[in-house]
Amino acid sequence: VFINCKVFGLEITTINQHTIKRRTAMQKGEHLVIIGCGGVGGPAAMMSRKLMPDIKITVIREEKRFIVR
Amino acid sequence: VVAGLAPGSAIVNPDKMFNDNNIEMILDRADSIDPQKKEVNLSGGKTIAYDKLILGMGSKPFIPPIEGVDLEGVFSLRSLSDAEKIHDFMENSNPAKLVFVGAGFISLEVAALLKEMKGKNFEIDIIELMQHPLPLMLDPEMSETVSNYLKDKGFRMHMGQKVTKISGQQGRVEAVELESGQTIAADMVFMNVGSRPSLELGKNMGLEMGQFGIKVNEFLETSNPDILAGGDCIDNYHYITKKPVATQLRGPAVIQGRLMAKRLAGFKIPFPGLLGNSAVKIFDKYVAATGFTETQARKEGFDPVGAAAESRSKHRMIPGVKPWTLKLVFDKATHKLLGGQILSDTAAPAKEIDTINALITGGKTISELTTLMCAGNPDCSSEPSAEPITLAAEQALQKVSKKA
């Protein structure tokens, strides 16, 4: 499992004692979609842009106006 | 916005912030997610493909199933649009009798702002199922100070009371009926009794759920390898017990949003869990709390010891000095700090709650806090001899020593 993870850039993660293999880090050109633009969505989008200038970021929100404090 | 102190437009962020950072903003409702195709389907008909997806759908106000909650003049407050609806109703209907159901910080903060509105003299009733106001923040003896303060300000406090019905005529609210048989006249009712996470999208696509929301690990990753989630819609866990908690606060949501971005950028920083640190201003009184109250600690199976110390915002001889009270809660078994509560007549001491927060996450014990040294200045702190963290810790030390 460790060798496979190394080769494919996967990381073994657990959730509720289940094991899930996932590629955690995003790559150049990939698309991050964020649903919601309240406490989570706005900060997630702005920090993602700061740390990953080469990905595409889309935020989907229902509200015409939103508050980010 | 409710009290007319600021227009809605003054507290919103412009989309320009996102446009300037090359972030696409789509105004639409996400109807469903196809995890196999890795696509989000929007109600407008568009489909958006993703490599990674972050869910932050938040929560909605919980409206208890009580007869009459749909009457005109009954409101809940969660979003900006709720605040604007309330403001419009008040402008058009000119209510005089306001009833708040729930004595949490949203109710009390809004009630205080409305009571202070110039040219109005609202009659305000506060109804709470628990025995005292701010039950999630304060122990009864701390809360009693708040309750008496609110009564002095003219609020009628109905603690330990259950609402059985909201009655009205011609579709408009007229009264709130209590289990005790009492009826309280109302031109307007605010229902602020908590919120429920928005889980439809997550449930429909088959994400694993926890007790209070979408199940996530310490990196806020869901049961789907390409989806992360944070904020009010996840099954948050408590910092001390690591058990699921229904705490829904903006502060942790912002930290979680930024943490998910860091995870996707390759960092591996676990989210520590929530302590529920929060603060509220009610008239000129500031209340702040973090971690467990003594009551909550006991419910969680701890044998707690609480200690409260009086202090002041400046040295005693400085003009403008105001009192404040700090209560600390420790675990008798380990002597570790479990929580803190602050009541203050000025703003600055309330932010000491973040120090308490840091001391909890640092695993500090009673003895360690007896040697805590704080910056002291006549204009911005009490005398070092009245610094309340060490005073409260010294009291706790005496209490646990007596028991031993």
Coordinates of C-alpha atoms in Angstrom, one line a residue:
Chain A
V1 CA 0.0 0.0 0.0
F2 CA 2.8 2.4 0.9
I3 CA 4.5 1.8 -2.5
N4 CA 1.3 2.4 -4.4
C5 CA 0.7 5.6 -2.5
K6 CA 4.2 6.8 -3.3
V7 CA 3.8 6.0 -7.0
F8 CA 0.4 7.6 -7.4
G9 CA 0.9 10.5 -4.9
L10 CA -1.9 9.1 -2.7
E11 CA -2.1 9.4 1.1
I12 CA -3.8 7.0 3.4
T13 CA -6.4 8.8 5.5
T14 CA -8.9 7.6 8.0
I15 CA -12.4 8.7 8.7
N16 CA -14.5 7.0 11.3
Q17 CA -12.0 4.1 11.3
H18 CA -12.4 3.6 7.6
T19 CA -9.3 3.9 5.4
I20 CA -9.5 6.0 2.4
K21 CA -6.8 6.6 -0.2
R22 CA -6.8 10.1 -1.5
R23 CA -4.6 12.5 -3.4
T24 CA -4.7 15.3 -0.9
A25 CA -2.7 18.1 -2.7
M26 CA -4.1 19.8 -5.8
Q27 CA -2.1 20.1 -9.1
K28 CA -1.6 23.0 -11.5
G29 CA -4.6 23.6 -13.7
E30 CA -7.0 21.6 -11.5
H31 CA -10.4 23.0 -10.6
L32 CA -11.5 23.7 -7.0
V33 CA -15.2 24.2 -6.6
I34 CA -16.6 25.7 -3.3
I35 CA -20.3 25.5 -2.4
G36 CA -21.3 28.2 0.0
C37 CA -19.8 31.6 0.7
G38 CA -20.3 32.2 4.4
G39 CA -17.8 31.6 7.1
V40 CA -16.2 28.7 5.2
G41 CA -16.4 29.5 1.5
G42 CA -15.0 33.0 1.3
P43 CA -11.9 32.3 3.4
A44 CA -11.4 29.0 1.7
A45 CA -11.4 30.6 -1.7
M46 CA -9.1 33.5 -0.7
M47 CA -6.6 31.3 1.0
S48 CA -6.6 28.8 -1.9
R49 CA -5.8 31.5 -4.3
K50 CA -2.9 32.7 -2.1
L51 CA -1.4 29.2 -1.7
M52 CA -2.3 27.8 -5.2
P53 CA -2.1 30.5 -7.8
D54 CA -2.2 28.0 -10.6
I55 CA -5.5 26.3 -10.0
K56 CA -9.0 27.4 -11.1
I57 CA -11.4 28.4 -8.3
T58 CA -15.2 28.7 -8.5
V59 CA -17.5 29.6 -5.7
I60 CA -21.2 28.8 -5.9
R61 CA -23.5 30.7 -3.7
E62 CA -27.3 31.2 -3.5
E63 CA -27.3 34.6 -1.7
K64 CA -27.1 37.8 -3.8
R65 CA -25.1 39.4 -0.9
F66 CA -22.9 37.8 1.7
I67 CA -21.0 38.7 4.8
V68 CA -17.4 37.7 5.4
R69 CA -16.2 38.9 8.8
Chain B
V1 CA -29.2 46.1 10.6
V2 CA -32.3 45.1 12.7
A3 CA -31.9 48.2 14.9
G4 CA -31.3 50.4 11.9
L5 CA -27.7 51.2 13.1
A6 CA -26.3 50.1 9.7
P7 CA -27.8 49.4 6.3
G8 CA -27.3 45.8 4.9
S9 CA -25.0 47.2 2.2
A10 CA -22.6 48.4 4.8
I11 CA -21.7 44.9 6.1
V12 CA -21.5 42.9 2.9
N13 CA -18.3 42.2 0.9
P14 CA -18.3 43.2 -2.7
D15 CA -17.7 40.5 -5.4
K16 CA -14.8 42.7 -6.5
M17 CA -12.6 41.0 -3.8
F18 CA -13.1 37.7 -5.6
N19 CA -12.9 39.1 -9.1
D20 CA -9.6 40.8 -8.3
N21 CA -8.2 37.4 -7.2
N22 CA -9.3 35.5 -10.3
I23 CA -12.0 33.6 -8.4
E24 CA -15.2 32.8 -10.4
M25 CA -18.4 33.5 -8.5
I26 CA -21.6 31.8 -9.6
L27 CA -24.9 33.0 -8.2
D28 CA -27.0 29.8 -8.3
R29 CA -28.3 27.0 -6.1
A30 CA -26.3 23.7 -6.1
D31 CA -29.1 21.1 -6.6
S32 CA -27.0 17.9 -6.6
I33 CA -23.5 16.5 -6.7
D34 CA -22.6 13.5 -8.9
P35 CA -19.5 12.1 -7.1
Q36 CA -18.8 9.6 -9.9
K37 CA -18.7 12.2 -12.6
K38 CA -17.3 14.8 -10.1
E39 CA -19.9 17.4 -11.2
V40 CA -22.1 19.9 -9.4
N41 CA -25.5 20.4 -11.0
L42 CA -27.0 23.8 -10.6
S43 CA -30.7 24.7 -10.5
G44 CA -30.1 27.1 -13.5
G45 CA -29.2 24.0 -15.6
K46 CA -25.4 24.4 -15.6
T47 CA -23.1 21.6 -14.6
I48 CA -19.7 22.4 -13.0
A49 CA -16.9 19.8 -13.1
Y50 CA -14.5 19.7 -10.2
D51 CA -11.2 18.0 -9.2
K52 CA -11.7 19.0 -5.5
L53 CA -14.9 20.2 -3.8
I54 CA -15.3 22.1 -0.6
L55 CA -18.7 22.1 1.1
G56 CA -19.7 25.0 3.3
M57 CA -23.4 25.1 3.1
G58 CA -23.9 26.3 6.7
S59 CA -27.1 26.0 8.6
K60 CA -30.6 27.2 8.9
P61 CA -32.5 28.5 11.9
F62 CA -34.3 25.8 13.8
I63 CA -38.0 26.6 14.1
P64 CA -39.6 24.4 16.7
P65 CA -42.8 22.7 15.7
I66 CA -45.1 25.0 17.7
E67 CA -48.5 26.1 16.5
G68 CA -48.4 29.7 15.2
V69 CA -44.7 29.9 14.1
D70 CA -46.0 30.7 10.6
L71 CA -47.9 33.8 11.7
E72 CA -47.0 37.2 10.4
G73 CA -44.7 38.9 12.9
V74 CA -42.8 35.8 13.9
F75 CA -39.1 35.9 12.8
S76 CA -35.8 34.1 13.2
L77 CA -32.5 35.8 12.7
R78 CA -29.6 34.1 11.0
S79 CA -28.8 35.9 7.8
L80 CA -28.6 39.4 6.5
S81 CA -31.9 39.0 4.6
D82 CA -33.6 37.9 7.9
A83 CA -32.3 41.1 9.5
E84 CA -33.6 43.2 6.6
K85 CA -37.0 41.5 6.8
I86 CA -37.2 42.2 10.5
H87 CA -36.2 45.9 10.0
D88 CA -38.8 46.3 7.3
F89 CA -41.5 44.8 9.4
M90 CA -40.6 47.1 12.3
E91 CA -40.6 50.2 10.1
N92 CA -44.0 49.3 8.6
S93 CA -45.9 47.8 11.6
N94 CA -44.5 49.8 14.4
P95 CA -44.7 47.0 17.0
A96 CA -44.5 47.9 20.7
K97 CA -44.4 44.5 22.5
L98 CA -41.5 42.2 21.5
V99 CA -41.1 38.7 22.7
F100 CA -37.8 36.8 22.3
V101 CA -38.0 33.0 22.5
G102 CA -34.5 31.7 23.6
A103 CA -32.1 33.6 25.8
G104 CA -28.9 32.9 23.9
F105 CA -26.5 35.6 22.6
I106 CA -28.4 36.4 19.4
S107 CA -31.6 37.1 21.3
L108 CA -30.0 39.1 24.0
E109 CA -27.8 41.1 21.7
V110 CA -30.7 42.1 19.4
A111 CA -33.1 42.7 22.3
A112 CA -30.6 45.1 23.9
L113 CA -30.0 47.0 20.7
L114 CA -33.7 47.4 20.1
K115 CA -34.3 48.5 23.7
E116 CA -31.8 51.3 23.1
M117 CA -33.4 52.5 19.9
K118 CA -34.1 56.2 20.2
G119 CA -37.8 57.2 20.1
K120 CA -39.0 53.7 21.0
N121 CA -39.7 52.2 24.3
F122 CA -40.3 48.5 23.5
E123 CA -41.7 46.2 26.0
I124 CA -39.4 43.2 25.9
D125 CA -40.1 39.7 27.2
I126 CA -37.4 37.0 27.1
I127 CA -38.5 33.4 27.3
E128 CA -35.9 30.6 27.9
L129 CA -36.4 26.9 28.4
M130 CA -33.4 26.6 30.7
Q131 CA -33.3 28.1 34.1
H132 CA -31.1 31.1 33.2
P133 CA -30.0 33.3 30.3
L134 CA -26.9 32.4 28.2
P135 CA -27.1 28.8 29.4
L136 CA -24.4 27.6 27.0
M137 CA -21.9 30.2 28.1
L138 CA -22.4 30.7 31.8
D139 CA -22.9 28.8 35.1
P140 CA -26.0 29.8 37.1
E141 CA -24.3 32.1 39.5
M142 CA -22.5 34.1 36.7
S143 CA -25.7 34.2 34.7
E144 CA -27.7 35.6 37.7
T145 CA -25.7 38.8 37.4
V146 CA -26.7 39.0 33.7
S147 CA -30.3 38.2 34.5
N148 CA -30.5 40.9 37.2
Y149 CA -28.8 43.4 34.9
L150 CA -31.4 42.7 32.2
K151 CA -34.3 43.1 34.7
D152 CA -32.8 46.5 35.7
K153 CA -32.8 47.4 32.0
G154 CA -36.6 46.7 31.9
F155 CA -36.6 43.2 30.4
R156 CA -39.2 40.7 31.7
M157 CA -37.3 37.4 32.1
H158 CA -39.3 34.2 31.9
M159 CA -36.7 31.5 32.7
G160 CA -37.4 27.8 32.8
Q161 CA -40.5 28.3 30.6
K162 CA -41.7 26.3 27.6
V163 CA -43.6 27.9 24.8
T164 CA -46.7 25.9 23.8
K165 CA -48.3 28.1 21.3
I166 CA -48.1 31.3 19.4
S167 CA -51.5 32.7 18.9
G168 CA -52.8 35.4 16.6
Q169 CA -55.7 36.9 14.7
Q170 CA -56.2 37.3 11.0
G171 CA -52.9 35.7 10.4
R172 CA -50.9 38.1 12.6
V173 CA -49.2 37.3 15.9
E174 CA -50.8 38.5 19.1
A175 CA -49.5 36.4 22.0
V176 CA -47.2 33.7 23.2
E177 CA -48.6 31.0 25.4
L178 CA -46.5 29.2 28.0
E179 CA -46.8 25.8 29.5
S180 CA -47.3 27.4 32.9
G181 CA -50.6 28.9 31.6
Q182 CA -49.2 32.4 31.3
T183 CA -50.0 34.4 28.1
I184 CA -47.6 37.1 27.0
A185 CA -48.9 39.8 24.6
A186 CA -46.7 40.1 21.5
D187 CA -46.7 42.3 18.4
M188 CA -43.6 40.6 17.2
V189 CA -41.9 37.3 18.1
F190 CA -38.2 36.5 17.6
M191 CA -37.5 32.7 17.6
N192 CA -33.8 32.2 18.3
V193 CA -33.5 28.6 19.6
G194 CA -30.6 27.3 17.6
S195 CA -30.0 26.1 14.0
R196 CA -29.8 22.9 12.0
P197 CA -27.1 22.1 9.5
S198 CA -27.9 22.1 5.8
L199 CA -27.2 18.5 4.9
E200 CA -29.4 17.8 1.8
L201 CA -26.5 17.9 -0.7
G202 CA -24.3 15.7 1.4
K203 CA -26.9 13.2 2.3
N204 CA -28.2 12.9 -1.3
M205 CA -24.8 12.1 -2.7
G206 CA -24.1 9.5 0.0
L207 CA -21.6 11.2 2.2
E208 CA -21.2 9.6 5.6
M209 CA -23.0 11.5 8.3
G210 CA -22.1 11.9 12.0
Q211 CA -24.3 12.8 14.9
F212 CA -24.7 16.5 14.0
G213 CA -23.6 16.7 10.3
I214 CA -21.2 15.5 7.6
K215 CA -18.6 13.3 9.1
V216 CA -15.0 14.6 8.6
N217 CA -11.6 13.5 9.8
E218 CA -9.1 15.9 11.5
F219 CA -8.2 17.3 8.1
L220 CA -11.8 18.1 7.4
E221 CA -11.9 15.4 4.7
T222 CA -15.2 13.6 4.1
S223 CA -15.8 10.0 3.2
N224 CA -15.4 11.0 -0.4
P225 CA -11.7 11.2 -1.4
D226 CA -12.2 14.5 -3.3
I227 CA -14.6 16.3 -1.0
L228 CA -13.8 18.4 2.1
A229 CA -16.3 20.1 4.3
G230 CA -16.3 22.6 7.1
G231 CA -18.4 25.0 9.2
D232 CA -21.9 24.5 10.5
C233 CA -22.7 21.6 8.2
I234 CA -20.1 19.2 9.6
D235 CA -20.1 16.9 12.6
N236 CA -17.8 19.2 14.7
Y237 CA -16.0 17.7 17.7
H238 CA -15.0 19.2 21.0
Y239 CA -11.4 20.0 21.7
I240 CA -11.4 18.4 25.2
T241 CA -13.5 15.3 24.8
K242 CA -13.2 14.8 21.0
K243 CA -16.9 14.0 21.1
P244 CA -19.3 15.4 18.5
V245 CA -20.8 18.8 19.4
A246 CA -23.5 20.9 17.8
T247 CA -21.6 24.2 18.3
Q248 CA -22.0 26.5 15.3
L249 CA -19.9 29.6 15.3
R250 CA -18.4 31.8 12.6
G251 CA -14.9 31.9 14.1
P252 CA -14.2 28.2 13.7
A253 CA -15.8 28.2 10.3
V254 CA -13.4 30.8 9.0
I255 CA -10.4 28.8 10.4
Q256 CA -11.7 25.6 8.9
G257 CA -12.2 27.3 5.5
R258 CA -8.6 28.4 5.5
L259 CA -7.4 25.1 6.9
M260 CA -9.0 23.2 4.0
A261 CA -7.2 25.4 1.5
K262 CA -3.9 24.6 3.3
R263 CA -4.7 20.9 3.1
L264 CA -5.3 21.1 -0.6
A265 CA -2.0 23.0 -1.0
G266 CA -0.1 20.1 0.7
F267 CA 0.0 21.1 4.3
K268 CA -0.9 18.6 6.9
I269 CA -2.3 20.5 9.9
P270 CA -5.1 18.8 11.9
F271 CA -8.1 20.8 13.2
P272 CA -7.9 20.6 17.0
G273 CA -11.6 20.7 17.7
L274 CA -13.9 23.3 19.2
L275 CA -13.9 25.0 22.5
G276 CA -16.9 27.2 21.7
N277 CA -15.2 30.4 22.6
S278 CA -17.7 33.2 22.1
A279 CA -18.4 36.8 23.2
V280 CA -21.5 39.0 23.3
K281 CA -22.2 42.6 24.2
I282 CA -25.5 43.3 25.9
F283 CA -26.1 47.0 26.6
D284 CA -22.8 47.9 28.4
K285 CA -22.1 44.4 29.7
Y286 CA -19.6 42.1 27.9
V287 CA -19.9 38.3 28.3
A288 CA -17.4 35.8 27.0
A289 CA -16.9 32.1 27.5
T290 CA -14.8 29.2 26.4
G291 CA -14.6 25.5 27.1
F292 CA -16.9 23.9 29.6
T293 CA -19.0 25.6 32.3
E294 CA -19.0 23.7 35.6
T295 CA -22.5 22.4 34.7
Q296 CA -21.4 21.2 31.3
A297 CA -18.2 19.6 32.7
R298 CA -20.2 17.6 35.2
K299 CA -22.5 16.4 32.4
E300 CA -19.4 15.3 30.5
G301 CA -18.3 13.1 33.4
F302 CA -15.7 15.4 35.0
D303 CA -15.5 16.2 38.7
P304 CA -15.0 20.0 38.2
V305 CA -13.9 22.7 40.6
G306 CA -14.8 26.3 39.8
A307 CA -13.3 29.5 41.1
A308 CA -14.3 33.1 40.4
A309 CA -12.2 36.2 40.9
E310 CA -13.1 39.9 40.8
S311 CA -10.8 42.3 39.0
R312 CA -10.8 45.7 37.3
S313 CA -10.0 47.1 33.9
K314 CA -7.4 49.6 35.2
H315 CA -5.5 50.3 38.4
R316 CA -8.0 51.3 41.1
M317 CA -6.9 55.0 41.2
I318 CA -7.3 55.5 37.4
P319 CA -10.4 57.3 36.3
G320 CA -12.8 55.2 34.3
V321 CA -11.9 51.9 36.0
K322 CA -14.6 49.3 35.6
P323 CA -15.1 45.9 37.3
W324 CA -14.9 42.5 35.7
T325 CA -15.3 38.9 36.9
L326 CA -13.5 35.8 35.7
K327 CA -14.5 32.3 36.5
L328 CA -12.3 29.3 35.7
V329 CA -13.3 25.7 35.7
F330 CA -10.7 22.9 36.4
D331 CA -10.8 19.1 36.4
K332 CA -10.2 17.9 40.0
A333 CA -8.7 14.6 38.7
T334 CA -6.0 16.1 36.5
H335 CA -6.1 19.8 37.7
K336 CA -6.3 20.8 34.0
L337 CA -8.2 23.9 32.9
L338 CA -11.5 23.0 31.3
G339 CA -13.2 26.4 30.7
G340 CA -13.6 30.1 31.5
Q341 CA -16.3 32.7 31.8
I342 CA -16.0 36.5 31.8
L343 CA -18.4 39.2 32.8
S344 CA -17.1 42.7 32.2
D345 CA -18.3 46.3 32.1
T346 CA -15.7 47.2 29.4
A347 CA -14.7 45.5 26.2
A348 CA -11.0 44.8 26.7
P349 CA -11.2 42.2 29.5
A350 CA -13.7 40.1 27.4
K351 CA -10.9 39.3 25.0
E352 CA -8.9 37.7 27.9
I353 CA -11.1 34.7 27.0
D354 CA -8.7 34.0 24.2
T355 CA -5.9 33.7 26.8
I356 CA -8.1 31.2 28.6
N357 CA -8.6 29.4 25.3
A358 CA -4.8 29.2 24.8
L359 CA -4.3 28.0 28.3
I360 CA -6.8 25.2 27.8
T361 CA -5.2 24.1 24.5
G362 CA -1.8 24.3 26.2
G363 CA -3.1 21.8 28.8
K364 CA -2.3 24.1 31.7
T365 CA -3.0 23.0 35.3
I366 CA -4.1 24.9 38.5
S367 CA -0.5 25.1 39.8
E368 CA 0.8 26.3 36.5
L369 CA -1.8 29.1 36.4
T370 CA -0.8 30.3 39.9
T371 CA 2.5 31.5 38.4
L372 CA 1.1 33.1 35.2
M373 CA 2.6 36.5 34.8
C374 CA 0.6 39.2 32.9
A375 CA 1.6 42.5 31.4
G376 CA 0.6 45.3 33.8
N377 CA 0.0 49.0 33.2
P378 CA -2.2 51.4 35.2
D379 CA -4.3 52.3 32.2
C380 CA -4.9 48.9 30.6
S381 CA -4.9 46.3 33.3
S382 CA -5.6 45.7 37.0
E383 CA -2.7 45.9 39.5
P384 CA -0.7 42.7 39.2
S385 CA -2.1 41.7 42.6
A386 CA -5.6 41.7 41.2
E387 CA -4.8 39.8 38.0
P388 CA -7.8 37.3 38.1
I389 CA -6.3 34.3 36.3
T390 CA -3.8 33.7 39.1
L391 CA -6.4 34.7 41.8
A392 CA -8.9 32.2 40.5
A393 CA -6.2 29.5 40.2
E394 CA -5.1 30.1 43.8
Q395 CA -8.7 29.7 44.9
A396 CA -9.0 26.5 43.0
L397 CA -5.7 25.3 44.5
Q398 CA -7.1 25.9 48.0
K399 CA -10.3 24.0 47.1
V400 CA -8.6 20.9 45.7
S401 CA -6.1 21.0 48.7
K402 CA -9.0 21.0 51.2
K403 CA -10.6 18.0 49.4
A404 CA -7.3 16.1 49.4

